[in-house]
mmCIF file with all atom_site columns, C-alpha atoms in Angstrom:
data_model
loop_
_atom_site.group_PDB
_atom_site.id
_atom_site.type_symbol
_atom_site.label_atom_id
_atom_site.label_alt_id
_atom_site.label_comp_id
_atom_site.label_asym_id
_atom_site.label_entity_id
_atom_site.label_seq_id
_atom_site.pdbx_PDB_ins_code
_atom_site.Cartn_x
_atom_site.Cartn_y
_atom_site.Cartn_z
_atom_site.occupancy
_atom_site.B_iso_or_equiv
_atom_site.pdbx_formal_charge
_atom_site.auth_seq_id
_atom_site.auth_comp_id
_atom_site.auth_asym_id
_atom_site.auth_atom_id
_atom_site.pdbx_PDB_model_num
ATOM 1  C CA . UNK A 1 1  ? 121.230 98.043  128.536 1.00 80.00 ? 346 UNK A CA 1
ATOM 2  C CA . UNK A 1 2  ? 120.087 95.197  126.296 1.00 84.00 ? 347 UNK A CA 1
ATOM 3  C CA . UNK A 1 3  ? 117.797 97.512  124.311 1.00 84.00 ? 348 UNK A CA 1
ATOM 4  C CA . UNK A 1 4  ? 120.601 100.029 123.879 1.00 80.00 ? 349 UNK A CA 1
ATOM 5  C CA . UNK A 1 5  ? 122.988 97.386  122.558 1.00 79.00 ? 350 UNK A CA 1
ATOM 6  C CA . UNK A 1 6  ? 120.351 96.084  120.133 1.00 78.00 ? 351 UNK A CA 1
ATOM 7  C CA . UNK A 1 7  ? 119.608 99.600  118.868 1.00 77.00 ? 352 UNK A CA 1
ATOM 8  C CA . UNK A 1 8  ? 123.323 100.362 118.501 1.00 74.00 ? 353 UNK A CA 1
ATOM 9  C CA . UNK A 1 9  ? 123.991 97.171  116.540 1.00 72.00 ? 354 UNK A CA 1
ATOM 10 C CA . UNK A 1 10 ? 120.974 97.809  114.288 1.00 70.00 ? 355 UNK A CA 1
ATOM 11 C CA . UNK A 1 11 ? 122.074 101.400 113.561 1.00 70.00 ? 356 UNK A CA 1
ATOM 12 C CA . UNK A 1 12 ? 125.628 100.247 112.918 1.00 68.00 ? 357 UNK A CA 1
ATOM 13 C CA . UNK A 1 13 ? 124.395 97.666  110.427 1.00 66.00 ? 358 UNK A CA 1
ATOM 14 C CA . UNK A 1 14 ? 122.268 100.256 108.604 1.00 62.00 ? 359 UNK A CA 1
ATOM 15 C CA . UNK A 1 15 ? 125.201 102.648 108.443 1.00 65.00 ? 360 UNK A CA 1
ATOM 16 C CA . UNK A 1 16 ? 127.421 99.894  107.058 1.00 67.00 ? 361 UNK A CA 1
ATOM 17 C CA . UNK A 1 17 ? 124.926 99.043  104.303 1.00 69.00 ? 362 UNK A CA 1
ATOM 18 C CA . UNK A 1 18 ? 124.061 102.720 103.678 1.00 73.00 ? 363 UNK A CA 1
ATOM 19 C CA . UNK A 1 19 ? 120.535 102.257 104.989 1.00 72.00 ? 364 UNK A CA 1
ATOM 20 C CA . UNK A 1 20 ? 119.679 99.416  102.609 1.00 76.00 ? 365 UNK A CA 1
ATOM 21 C CA . UNK A 1 21 ? 118.552 95.905  103.330 1.00 73.00 ? 366 UNK A CA 1
ATOM 22 C CA . UNK A 1 22 ? 121.181 93.273  102.498 1.00 75.00 ? 367 UNK A CA 1
ATOM 23 C CA . UNK A 1 23 ? 119.201 92.237  99.403  1.00 76.00 ? 368 UNK A CA 1
ATOM 24 C CA . UNK A 1 24 ? 118.923 95.808  98.120  1.00 80.00 ? 369 UNK A CA 1
ATOM 25 C CA . UNK A 1 25 ? 122.618 96.397  98.779  1.00 82.00 ? 370 UNK A CA 1
ATOM 26 C CA . UNK A 1 26 ? 123.652 93.322  96.767  1.00 80.00 ? 371 UNK A CA 1
ATOM 27 C CA . UNK A 1 27 ? 121.318 94.108  93.867  1.00 82.00 ? 372 UNK A CA 1
ATOM 28 C CA . UNK A 1 28 ? 122.518 97.733  93.730  1.00 87.00 ? 373 UNK A CA 1
ATOM 29 C CA . UNK A 1 29 ? 126.138 96.565  93.666  1.00 86.00 ? 374 UNK A CA 1
ATOM 30 C CA . UNK A 1 30 ? 125.269 94.125  90.874  1.00 82.00 ? 375 UNK A CA 1
ATOM 31 C CA . UNK A 1 31 ? 123.665 96.821  88.720  1.00 87.00 ? 376 UNK A CA 1
ATOM 32 C CA . UNK A 1 32 ? 126.621 99.184  89.216  1.00 90.00 ? 377 UNK A CA 1
ATOM 33 C CA . UNK A 1 33 ? 129.410 96.600  88.792  1.00 88.00 ? 378 UNK A CA 1
ATOM 34 C CA . UNK A 1 34 ? 128.116 93.402  87.168  1.00 83.00 ? 379 UNK A CA 1
ATOM 35 C CA . UNK A 1 35 ? 131.661 92.134  86.521  1.00 86.00 ? 380 UNK A CA 1
ATOM 36 C CA . UNK A 1 36 ? 132.098 91.562  90.287  1.00 81.00 ? 381 UNK A CA 1
ATOM 37 C CA . UNK A 1 37 ? 129.555 88.732  90.165  1.00 75.00 ? 382 UNK A CA 1
ATOM 38 C CA . UNK A 1 38 ? 129.801 85.443  88.335  1.00 77.00 ? 383 UNK A CA 1
ATOM 39 C CA . UNK A 1 39 ? 126.041 84.886  88.155  1.00 75.00 ? 384 UNK A CA 1
ATOM 40 C CA . UNK A 1 40 ? 122.949 87.025  88.670  1.00 70.00 ? 385 UNK A CA 1
ATOM 41 C CA . UNK A 1 41 ? 122.593 87.392  92.471  1.00 65.00 ? 386 UNK A CA 1
ATOM 42 C CA . UNK A 1 42 ? 118.810 87.726  92.243  1.00 67.00 ? 387 UNK A CA 1
ATOM 43 C CA . UNK A 1 43 ? 118.796 84.079  91.136  1.00 70.00 ? 388 UNK A CA 1
ATOM 44 C CA . UNK A 1 44 ? 120.194 83.058  94.549  1.00 67.00 ? 389 UNK A CA 1
ATOM 45 C CA . UNK A 1 45 ? 117.907 85.246  96.686  1.00 69.00 ? 390 UNK A CA 1
ATOM 46 C CA . UNK A 1 46 ? 114.875 83.275  97.876  1.00 71.00 ? 391 UNK A CA 1
ATOM 47 C CA . UNK A 1 47 ? 111.502 84.570  96.828  1.00 66.00 ? 392 UNK A CA 1
ATOM 48 C CA . UNK A 1 48 ? 108.501 85.261  99.040  1.00 67.00 ? 393 UNK A CA 1
ATOM 49 C CA . UNK A 1 49 ? 107.088 81.754  98.657  1.00 62.00 ? 394 UNK A CA 1
ATOM 50 C CA . UNK A 1 50 ? 110.161 79.692  99.567  1.00 55.00 ? 395 UNK A CA 1
#
């Protein structure tokens, strides 16, 4: 049952974000509608070495 619930929650999250990671979703929204953001969101996303 635990595995089923984990798989369901993961699939639900992917469906909510249209199959994108949260970072990709935010950056796509920023490129489509930059007026929704006050600053560049990629500035706030930590890099691979942080």
